[in-house]
PDB file of C-alpha atoms in Angstrom:
ATOM      1  CA  MET A  62     107.811  53.803  85.588  1.00  0.00           C
ATOM      2  CA  LYS A  63     105.897  50.993  87.301  1.00  0.00           C
ATOM      3  CA  ARG A  64     108.615  48.438  86.453  1.00  0.00           C
ATOM      4  CA  THR A  65     111.281  50.783  87.852  1.00  0.00           C
ATOM      5  CA  LYS A  66     109.306  51.299  91.081  1.00  0.00           C
ATOM      6  CA  ILE A  67     108.873  47.515  91.543  1.00  0.00           C
ATOM      7  CA  PHE A  68     112.606  46.955  90.893  1.00  0.00           C
ATOM      8  CA  PHE A  69     113.764  49.482  93.438  1.00  0.00           C
ATOM      9  CA  THR A  70     111.217  48.199  95.979  1.00  0.00           C
ATOM     10  CA  MET A  71     112.782  44.783  95.601  1.00  0.00           C
ATOM     11  CA  LEU A  72     116.262  46.200  96.044  1.00  0.00           C
ATOM     12  CA  LEU A  73     115.132  47.987  99.209  1.00  0.00           C
ATOM     13  CA  SER A  74     113.647  44.781 100.526  1.00  0.00           C
ATOM     14  CA  PHE A  75     116.895  42.948  99.826  1.00  0.00           C
ATOM     15  CA  ASN A  76     118.969  45.610 101.617  1.00  0.00           C
ATOM     16  CA  VAL A  77     116.644  45.320 104.674  1.00  0.00           C
ATOM     17  CA  LEU A  78     117.140  41.555 104.603  1.00  0.00           C
ATOM     18  CA  ILE A  79     120.939  41.995 104.613  1.00  0.00           C
ATOM     19  CA  LEU A  80     120.842  44.489 107.491  1.00  0.00           C
ATOM     20  CA  SER A  81     118.711  42.191 109.616  1.00  0.00           C
ATOM     21  CA  ALA A  82     120.509  38.999 108.721  1.00  0.00           C
ATOM     22  CA  LYS A  83     122.246  36.956 111.360  1.00  0.00           C
ATOM     23  CA  ASP A  84     126.052  36.807 111.223  1.00  0.00           C
ATOM     24  CA  TYR A  85     127.984  33.516 111.372  1.00  0.00           C
ATOM     25  CA  LYS A  86     131.774  33.433 111.788  1.00  0.00           C
ATOM     26  CA  ALA A  87     133.403  31.217 109.167  1.00  0.00           C
ATOM     27  CA  SER A  88     135.738  29.861 111.840  1.00  0.00           C
ATOM     28  CA  LEU A  89     132.741  28.276 113.643  1.00  0.00           C
ATOM     29  CA  PHE A  90     132.473  25.867 110.739  1.00  0.00           C
ATOM     30  CA  GLY A  91     136.127  24.859 110.858  1.00  0.00           C
ATOM     31  CA  VAL A  92     137.211  27.249 108.073  1.00  0.00           C
ATOM     32  CA  LYS A  93     140.921  27.992 108.414  1.00  0.00           C
ATOM     33  CA  SER A  94     142.620  31.277 107.545  1.00  0.00           C
ATOM     34  CA  ASP A  95     146.187  29.963 107.138  1.00  0.00           C
ATOM     35  CA  GLY A  96     146.207  30.083 103.329  1.00  0.00           C
ATOM     36  CA  ILE A  97     147.192  26.397 103.217  1.00  0.00           C
ATOM     37  CA  THR A  98     144.134  24.399 104.298  1.00  0.00           C
ATOM     38  CA  LEU A  99     141.674  23.719 101.518  1.00  0.00           C
ATOM     39  CA  ASN A 100     138.389  24.994 102.946  1.00  0.00           C
ATOM     40  CA  THR A 101     135.962  24.057 100.150  1.00  0.00           C
ATOM     41  CA  ARG A 102     133.905  21.546 102.087  1.00  0.00           C
ATOM     42  CA  SER A 103     133.799  23.641 105.286  1.00  0.00           C
ATOM     43  CA  ILE A 104     132.710  26.766 103.491  1.00  0.00           C
ATOM     44  CA  GLN A 105     129.986  24.872 101.569  1.00  0.00           C
ATOM     45  CA  THR A 106     128.777  23.289 104.751  1.00  0.00           C
ATOM     46  CA  ALA A 107     128.472  26.774 106.328  1.00  0.00           C
ATOM     47  CA  ILE A 108     126.554  28.178 103.320  1.00  0.00           C
ATOM     48  CA  ASP A 109     124.174  25.208 103.295  1.00  0.00           C
ATOM     49  CA  PHE A 110     123.542  25.496 107.043  1.00  0.00           C
ATOM     50  CA  ILE A 111     122.887  29.221 106.910  1.00  0.00           C
ATOM     51  CA  SER A 112     120.521  28.924 103.970  1.00  0.00           C
ATOM     52  CA  SER A 113     118.549  26.078 105.575  1.00  0.00           C
ATOM     53  CA  ASN A 114     118.227  28.070 108.769  1.00  0.00           C
ATOM     54  CA  GLY A 115     116.620  31.160 107.342  1.00  0.00           C
ATOM     55  CA  GLY A 116     119.594  32.933 105.884  1.00  0.00           C
ATOM     56  CA  GLY A 117     122.337  35.272 107.113  1.00  0.00           C
ATOM     57  CA  ARG A 118     125.895  36.364 106.509  1.00  0.00           C
ATOM     58  CA  LEU A 119     128.972  34.155 106.507  1.00  0.00           C
ATOM     59  CA  VAL A 120     131.681  36.397 107.854  1.00  0.00           C
ATOM     60  CA  PHE A 121     135.376  36.047 106.988  1.00  0.00           C
ATOM     61  CA  TYR A 122     137.882  38.035 109.121  1.00  0.00           C
ATOM     62  CA  VAL A 123     141.535  38.787 108.430  1.00  0.00           C
ATOM     63  CA  GLY A 124     143.376  35.906 106.795  1.00  0.00           C
ATOM     64  CA  ARG A 125     143.802  33.930 103.584  1.00  0.00           C
ATOM     65  CA  TYR A 126     141.099  31.334 102.953  1.00  0.00           C
ATOM     66  CA  LEU A 127     142.066  28.772 100.301  1.00  0.00           C
ATOM     67  CA  THR A 128     139.112  27.186  98.512  1.00  0.00           C
ATOM     68  CA  GLY A 129     137.847  25.463  95.387  1.00  0.00           C
ATOM     69  CA  SER A 130     134.366  26.039  93.970  1.00  0.00           C
ATOM     70  CA  ILE A 131     131.620  26.983  96.337  1.00  0.00           C
ATOM     71  CA  GLN A 132     127.911  27.532  95.557  1.00  0.00           C
ATOM     72  CA  LEU A 133     125.905  30.332  97.082  1.00  0.00           C
ATOM     73  CA  LYS A 134     122.367  29.423  98.309  1.00  0.00           C
ATOM     74  CA  SER A 135     119.285  31.538  98.794  1.00  0.00           C
ATOM     75  CA  ASN A 136     119.360  34.211 101.507  1.00  0.00           C
ATOM     76  CA  VAL A 137     123.121  33.867 102.112  1.00  0.00           C
ATOM     77  CA  THR A 138     125.660  36.677 101.823  1.00  0.00           C
ATOM     78  CA  ILE A 139     129.420  36.208 102.064  1.00  0.00           C
ATOM     79  CA  LEU A 140     130.914  39.140 104.002  1.00  0.00           C
ATOM     80  CA  LEU A 141     134.618  39.624 103.474  1.00  0.00           C
ATOM     81  CA  GLN A 142     135.929  41.976 106.137  1.00  0.00           C
ATOM     82  CA  GLU A 143     138.912  44.161 105.314  1.00  0.00           C
ATOM     83  CA  GLY A 144     141.990  41.934 105.315  1.00  0.00           C
ATOM     84  CA  ALA A 145     140.076  38.787 104.407  1.00  0.00           C
ATOM     85  CA  VAL A 146     141.140  37.080 101.170  1.00  0.00           C
ATOM     86  CA  LEU A 147     139.223  34.261  99.536  1.00  0.00           C
ATOM     87  CA  VAL A 148     141.919  32.489  97.478  1.00  0.00           C
ATOM     88  CA  GLY A 149     141.185  30.108  94.607  1.00  0.00           C
ATOM     89  CA  THR A 150     143.157  26.908  94.537  1.00  0.00           C
ATOM     90  CA  THR A 151     145.415  26.239  91.534  1.00  0.00           C
ATOM     91  CA  SER A 152     144.055  22.753  90.889  1.00  0.00           C
ATOM     92  CA  VAL A 153     141.433  22.816  88.161  1.00  0.00           C
ATOM     93  CA  TYR A 154     139.922  19.604  89.604  1.00  0.00           C
ATOM     94  CA  ASP A 155     138.728  21.571  92.642  1.00  0.00           C
ATOM     95  CA  TYR A 156     136.399  23.643  90.383  1.00  0.00           C
ATOM     96  CA  SER A 157     132.873  23.062  89.260  1.00  0.00           C
ATOM     97  CA  GLY A 158     130.174  25.425  87.929  1.00  0.00           C
ATOM     98  CA  ILE A 159     126.949  25.868  86.095  1.00  0.00           C
ATOM     99  CA  ASN A 160     126.089  25.003  82.549  1.00  0.00           C
ATOM    100  CA  GLY A 161     129.729  24.210  81.823  1.00  0.00           C
ATOM    101  CA  LYS A 162     130.867  27.632  83.199  1.00  0.00           C
ATOM    102  CA  MET A 163     133.299  26.915  86.013  1.00  0.00           C
ATOM    103  CA  ALA A 164     133.763  29.450  88.752  1.00  0.00           C
ATOM    104  CA  LEU A 165     135.186  29.940  92.239  1.00  0.00           C
ATOM    105  CA  VAL A 166     131.803  31.208  93.422  1.00  0.00           C
ATOM    106  CA  SER A 167     128.690  30.166  91.572  1.00  0.00           C
ATOM    107  CA  ALA A 168     124.924  30.078  92.001  1.00  0.00           C
ATOM    108  CA  GLU A 169     122.013  28.856  89.969  1.00  0.00           C
ATOM    109  CA  GLY A 170     118.319  29.537  90.566  1.00  0.00           C
ATOM    110  CA  GLN A 171     118.892  31.176  93.935  1.00  0.00           C
ATOM    111  CA  GLN A 172     117.368  34.323  95.517  1.00  0.00           C
ATOM    112  CA  ASN A 173     118.732  37.137  97.704  1.00  0.00           C
ATOM    113  CA  ILE A 174     122.428  36.335  97.573  1.00  0.00           C
ATOM    114  CA  GLY A 175     125.501  38.463  97.762  1.00  0.00           C
ATOM    115  CA  ILE A 176     129.202  39.017  98.334  1.00  0.00           C
ATOM    116  CA  THR A 177     129.995  42.207 100.194  1.00  0.00           C
ATOM    117  CA  GLY A 178     132.670  43.919 102.298  1.00  0.00           C
ATOM    118  CA  LYS A 179     136.131  45.376 101.802  1.00  0.00           C
ATOM    119  CA  GLY A 180     137.995  42.061 101.374  1.00  0.00           C
ATOM    120  CA  VAL A 181     139.458  40.333  98.319  1.00  0.00           C
ATOM    121  CA  ILE A 182     138.671  37.424  96.018  1.00  0.00           C
ATOM    122  CA  GLU A 183     141.927  36.292  94.467  1.00  0.00           C
ATOM    123  CA  GLY A 184     141.913  33.802  91.593  1.00  0.00           C
ATOM    124  CA  GLN A 185     145.650  33.008  91.186  1.00  0.00           C
ATOM    125  CA  GLY A 186     144.795  33.161  87.493  1.00  0.00           C
ATOM    126  CA  ALA A 187     148.232  32.724  85.945  1.00  0.00           C
ATOM    127  CA  ALA A 188     149.183  29.703  88.057  1.00  0.00           C
ATOM    128  CA  LEU A 189     145.762  28.100  87.612  1.00  0.00           C
ATOM    129  CA  GLN A 190     145.737  28.636  83.877  1.00  0.00           C
ATOM    130  CA  GLU A 191     149.225  27.066  83.635  1.00  0.00           C
ATOM    131  CA  GLN A 192     147.899  23.966  85.360  1.00  0.00           C
ATOM    132  CA  VAL A 193     144.798  23.955  83.091  1.00  0.00           C
ATOM    133  CA  GLY A 194     147.092  24.064  80.032  1.00  0.00           C
ATOM    134  CA  ILE A 195     149.139  21.173  81.324  1.00  0.00           C
ATOM    135  CA  GLN A 196     146.026  19.021  81.815  1.00  0.00           C
ATOM    136  CA  ILE A 197     144.806  19.896  78.307  1.00  0.00           C
ATOM    137  CA  ASP A 198     148.188  18.961  76.761  1.00  0.00           C
ATOM    138  CA  LYS A 199     148.067  15.592  78.588  1.00  0.00           C
ATOM    139  CA  GLY A 200     144.598  14.957  77.261  1.00  0.00           C
ATOM    140  CA  TYR A 201     142.900  14.943  80.646  1.00  0.00           C
ATOM    141  CA  LEU A 202     140.836  18.053  79.840  1.00  0.00           C
ATOM    142  CA  GLU A 203     139.129  19.024  76.627  1.00  0.00           C
ATOM    143  CA  GLY A 204     139.998  22.519  75.488  1.00  0.00           C
ATOM    144  CA  PRO A 205     140.037  25.228  74.361  1.00  0.00           C
ATOM    145  CA  LEU A 206     141.759  26.933  77.218  1.00  0.00           C
ATOM    146  CA  SER A 207     139.079  29.590  77.490  1.00  0.00           C
ATOM    147  CA  LYS A 208     136.359  26.985  77.981  1.00  0.00           C
ATOM    148  CA  VAL A 209     137.906  25.404  81.045  1.00  0.00           C
ATOM    149  CA  SER A 210     139.386  28.505  82.684  1.00  0.00           C
ATOM    150  CA  PRO A 211     137.287  29.247  85.829  1.00  0.00           C
ATOM    151  CA  ALA A 212     135.718  32.680  86.426  1.00  0.00           C
ATOM    152  CA  LEU A 213     135.756  34.203  89.872  1.00  0.00           C
ATOM    153  CA  ILE A 214     131.944  34.589  89.989  1.00  0.00           C
ATOM    154  CA  ALA A 215     129.287  32.955  87.765  1.00  0.00           C
ATOM    155  CA  MET A 216     125.580  33.087  88.403  1.00  0.00           C
ATOM    156  CA  LYS A 217     122.599  31.838  86.357  1.00  0.00           C
ATOM    157  CA  GLU A 218     118.879  32.507  86.759  1.00  0.00           C
ATOM    158  CA  CYS A 219     119.307  34.105  90.184  1.00  0.00           C
ATOM    159  CA  THR A 220     117.162  37.003  91.556  1.00  0.00           C
ATOM    160  CA  GLY A 221     118.328  39.682  94.009  1.00  0.00           C
ATOM    161  CA  ILE A 222     122.108  39.734  93.752  1.00  0.00           C
ATOM    162  CA  ALA A 223     124.308  42.199  95.666  1.00  0.00           C
ATOM    163  CA  ILE A 224     128.041  42.349  94.916  1.00  0.00           C
ATOM    164  CA  GLU A 225     129.322  45.346  96.828  1.00  0.00           C
ATOM    165  CA  GLY A 226     132.622  46.843  97.874  1.00  0.00           C
ATOM    166  CA  ILE A 227     134.936  43.905  97.316  1.00  0.00           C
ATOM    167  CA  ASN A 228     138.176  43.650  95.379  1.00  0.00           C
ATOM    168  CA  LEU A 229     138.347  41.066  92.556  1.00  0.00           C
ATOM    169  CA  THR A 230     141.775  40.149  91.258  1.00  0.00           C
ATOM    170  CA  GLY A 231     143.634  37.637  89.137  1.00  0.00           C
ATOM    171  CA  ALA A 232     140.880  35.648  87.462  1.00  0.00           C
ATOM    172  CA  CYS A 233     141.796  32.626  85.348  1.00  0.00           C
ATOM    173  CA  GLY A 234     138.958  33.399  82.875  1.00  0.00           C
ATOM    174  CA  ASP A 235     136.264  36.009  83.075  1.00  0.00           C
ATOM    175  CA  VAL A 236     136.057  37.850  86.378  1.00  0.00           C
ATOM    176  CA  GLN A 237     132.233  37.878  86.617  1.00  0.00           C
ATOM    177  CA  PHE A 238     129.533  36.285  84.464  1.00  0.00           C
ATOM    178  CA  TYR A 239     125.761  36.660  84.997  1.00  0.00           C
ATOM    179  CA  ASP A 240     123.313  34.777  82.828  1.00  0.00           C
ATOM    180  CA  ALA A 241     119.511  35.328  82.885  1.00  0.00           C
ATOM    181  CA  CYS A 242     119.740  36.994  86.312  1.00  0.00           C
ATOM    182  CA  LYS A 243     117.312  39.604  87.652  1.00  0.00           C
ATOM    183  CA  ASP A 244     117.664  42.587  90.020  1.00  0.00           C
ATOM    184  CA  LEU A 245     121.401  42.951  90.396  1.00  0.00           C
ATOM    185  CA  ILE A 246     123.327  45.521  92.412  1.00  0.00           C
ATOM    186  CA  ILE A 247     127.058  45.617  91.552  1.00  0.00           C
ATOM    187  CA  THR A 248     128.684  48.587  93.133  1.00  0.00           C
ATOM    188  CA  GLY A 249     131.953  49.860  94.550  1.00  0.00           C
ATOM    189  CA  LEU A 250     134.151  47.108  93.141  1.00  0.00           C
ATOM    190  CA  SER A 251     137.780  47.159  92.138  1.00  0.00           C
ATOM    191  CA  VAL A 252     138.191  44.624  89.294  1.00  0.00           C
ATOM    192  CA  LYS A 253     141.837  43.903  88.355  1.00  0.00           C
ATOM    193  CA  SER A 254     142.650  40.924  86.164  1.00  0.00           C
ATOM    194  CA  ASN A 255     145.662  41.174  83.847  1.00  0.00           C
ATOM    195  CA  SER A 256     147.670  38.035  84.525  1.00  0.00           C
ATOM    196  CA  VAL A 257     145.980  36.038  81.663  1.00  0.00           C
ATOM    197  CA  ASP A 258     144.788  37.034  78.227  1.00  0.00           C
ATOM    198  CA  ASN A 259     141.206  38.227  77.540  1.00  0.00           C
ATOM    199  CA  SER A 260     139.985  38.271  81.109  1.00  0.00           C
ATOM    200  CA  ARG A 261     136.706  40.262  80.934  1.00  0.00           C
ATOM    201  CA  GLY A 262     135.537  42.259  83.928  1.00  0.00           C
ATOM    202  CA  ILE A 263     131.770  41.797  83.963  1.00  0.00           C
ATOM    203  CA  CYS A 264     129.610  39.957  81.442  1.00  0.00           C
ATOM    204  CA  LEU A 265     125.780  40.239  81.548  1.00  0.00           C
ATOM    205  CA  SER A 266     123.767  37.963  79.288  1.00  0.00           C
ATOM    206  CA  ASP A 267     119.968  38.091  79.106  1.00  0.00           C
ATOM    207  CA  CYS A 268     119.747  39.855  82.468  1.00  0.00           C
ATOM    208  CA  ALA A 269     116.794  42.089  83.586  1.00  0.00           C
ATOM    209  CA  GLY A 270     117.055  44.940  86.050  1.00  0.00           C
ATOM    210  CA  GLY A 271     120.420  45.963  87.350  1.00  0.00           C
ATOM    211  CA  LYS A 272     122.394  48.838  88.779  1.00  0.00           C
ATOM    212  CA  LEU A 273     126.179  48.934  88.130  1.00  0.00           C
ATOM    213  CA  SER A 274     127.941  51.877  89.761  1.00  0.00           C
ATOM    214  CA  SER A 275     131.312  53.103  91.038  1.00  0.00           C
ATOM    215  CA  LEU A 276     133.297  50.312  89.433  1.00  0.00           C
ATOM    216  CA  PHE A 277     137.008  50.422  88.612  1.00  0.00           C
ATOM    217  CA  PHE A 278     138.393  48.084  85.935  1.00  0.00           C
ATOM    218  CA  SER A 279     141.887  47.067  84.985  1.00  0.00           C
ATOM    219  CA  THR A 280     141.463  43.967  82.828  1.00  0.00           C
ATOM    220  CA  SER A 281     143.170  42.267  79.890  1.00  0.00           C
ATOM    221  CA  GLY A 282     139.803  41.752  78.185  1.00  0.00           C
ATOM    222  CA  LYS A 283     136.784  44.032  77.763  1.00  0.00           C
ATOM    223  CA  GLU A 284     135.812  45.688  81.038  1.00  0.00           C
ATOM    224  CA  LEU A 285     132.001  45.436  80.690  1.00  0.00           C
ATOM    225  CA  THR A 286     129.940  43.378  78.263  1.00  0.00           C
ATOM    226  CA  ILE A 287     126.139  43.721  78.255  1.00  0.00           C
ATOM    227  CA  ASP A 288     124.417  41.790  75.513  1.00  0.00           C
ATOM    228  CA  GLY A 289     121.467  43.200  73.585  1.00  0.00           C
ATOM    229  CA  THR A 290     118.920  40.956  75.244  1.00  0.00           C
ATOM    230  CA  SER A 291     119.598  42.461  78.689  1.00  0.00           C
ATOM    231  CA  ALA A 292     117.123  45.142  79.829  1.00  0.00           C
ATOM    232  CA  ASN A 293     116.810  47.884  82.419  1.00  0.00           C
ATOM    233  CA  ILE A 294     120.484  47.937  83.245  1.00  0.00           C
ATOM    234  CA  THR A 295     121.912  51.276  84.437  1.00  0.00           C
ATOM    235  CA  VAL A 296     125.668  51.950  84.433  1.00  0.00           C
ATOM    236  CA  THR A 297     127.063  55.029  86.284  1.00  0.00           C
ATOM    237  CA  THR A 298     130.523  56.243  87.359  1.00  0.00           C
ATOM    238  CA  CYS A 299     132.422  53.255  86.050  1.00  0.00           C
ATOM    239  CA  ILE A 300     135.991  53.814  84.759  1.00  0.00           C
ATOM    240  CA  ASN A 301     139.059  51.948  83.611  1.00  0.00           C
ATOM    241  CA  GLU A 302     142.699  52.522  84.577  1.00  0.00           C
ATOM    242  CA  GLN A 303     143.023  55.247  81.942  1.00  0.00           C
ATOM    243  CA  GLY A 304     140.171  57.122  83.548  1.00  0.00           C
ATOM    244  CA  GLU A 305     137.843  56.430  80.578  1.00  0.00           C
ATOM    245  CA  LYS A 306     134.142  56.047  81.247  1.00  0.00           C
ATOM    246  CA  ILE A 307     132.754  52.524  80.843  1.00  0.00           C
ATOM    247  CA  GLY A 308     129.153  51.719  80.070  1.00  0.00           C
ATOM    248  CA  GLY A 309     126.506  50.811  77.468  1.00  0.00           C
ATOM    249  CA  LYS A 310     125.350  47.779  75.600  1.00  0.00           C
ATOM    250  CA  ASP A 311     127.192  45.848  72.936  1.00  0.00           C
TER     251      ASP A 311
END
């Protein structure tokens, strides 16, 4: 009971932080919404600035924002307004990650971070995986394909994560992967990833304290994977495209 009370107190504090956070328009940092300009450096500059100045929300309005890998920093939330699409580039060399797990959006050892709104993160998974395969065949990348296929979101050893309301589509690998993270809220998502084989919806490994709710899955791999070392994870009203209830540990 005491652990539960502490957990939900922390979640409340995080929500208060989000509500009181300062908003920064992505365009103020030179981020372009034309779907052509590669915005990786501009978006990362914005995230770093917001984090170093006390935190806030980086707001994306209607448009397509092409990017490679970006890293979330403490006290920063990406807000994707309805009509905003964060689009992953199809060049594998524009991706990096954590502990060998490449991702479009990653974070390691950060606190109070999130991605919220009604917008979309689109991975262009089929086109990206095709390019990954070409680079493996040429000997420029070391396979297997699953090892070097970027996820949409990957986080490690982070505390206070809110992923709310967004649409996640077309991952090249797993859609979301959380390793040794604490105090997660993942709610109201539409997770659709069928363009490549074995694209898993959400993977939790060694995580502690989390609320997963109102999630819709349409994925080529398992919708939800929670390993046996994860603790205090609740799963409610999560379904797949067949209307089947999703939940529970592996």
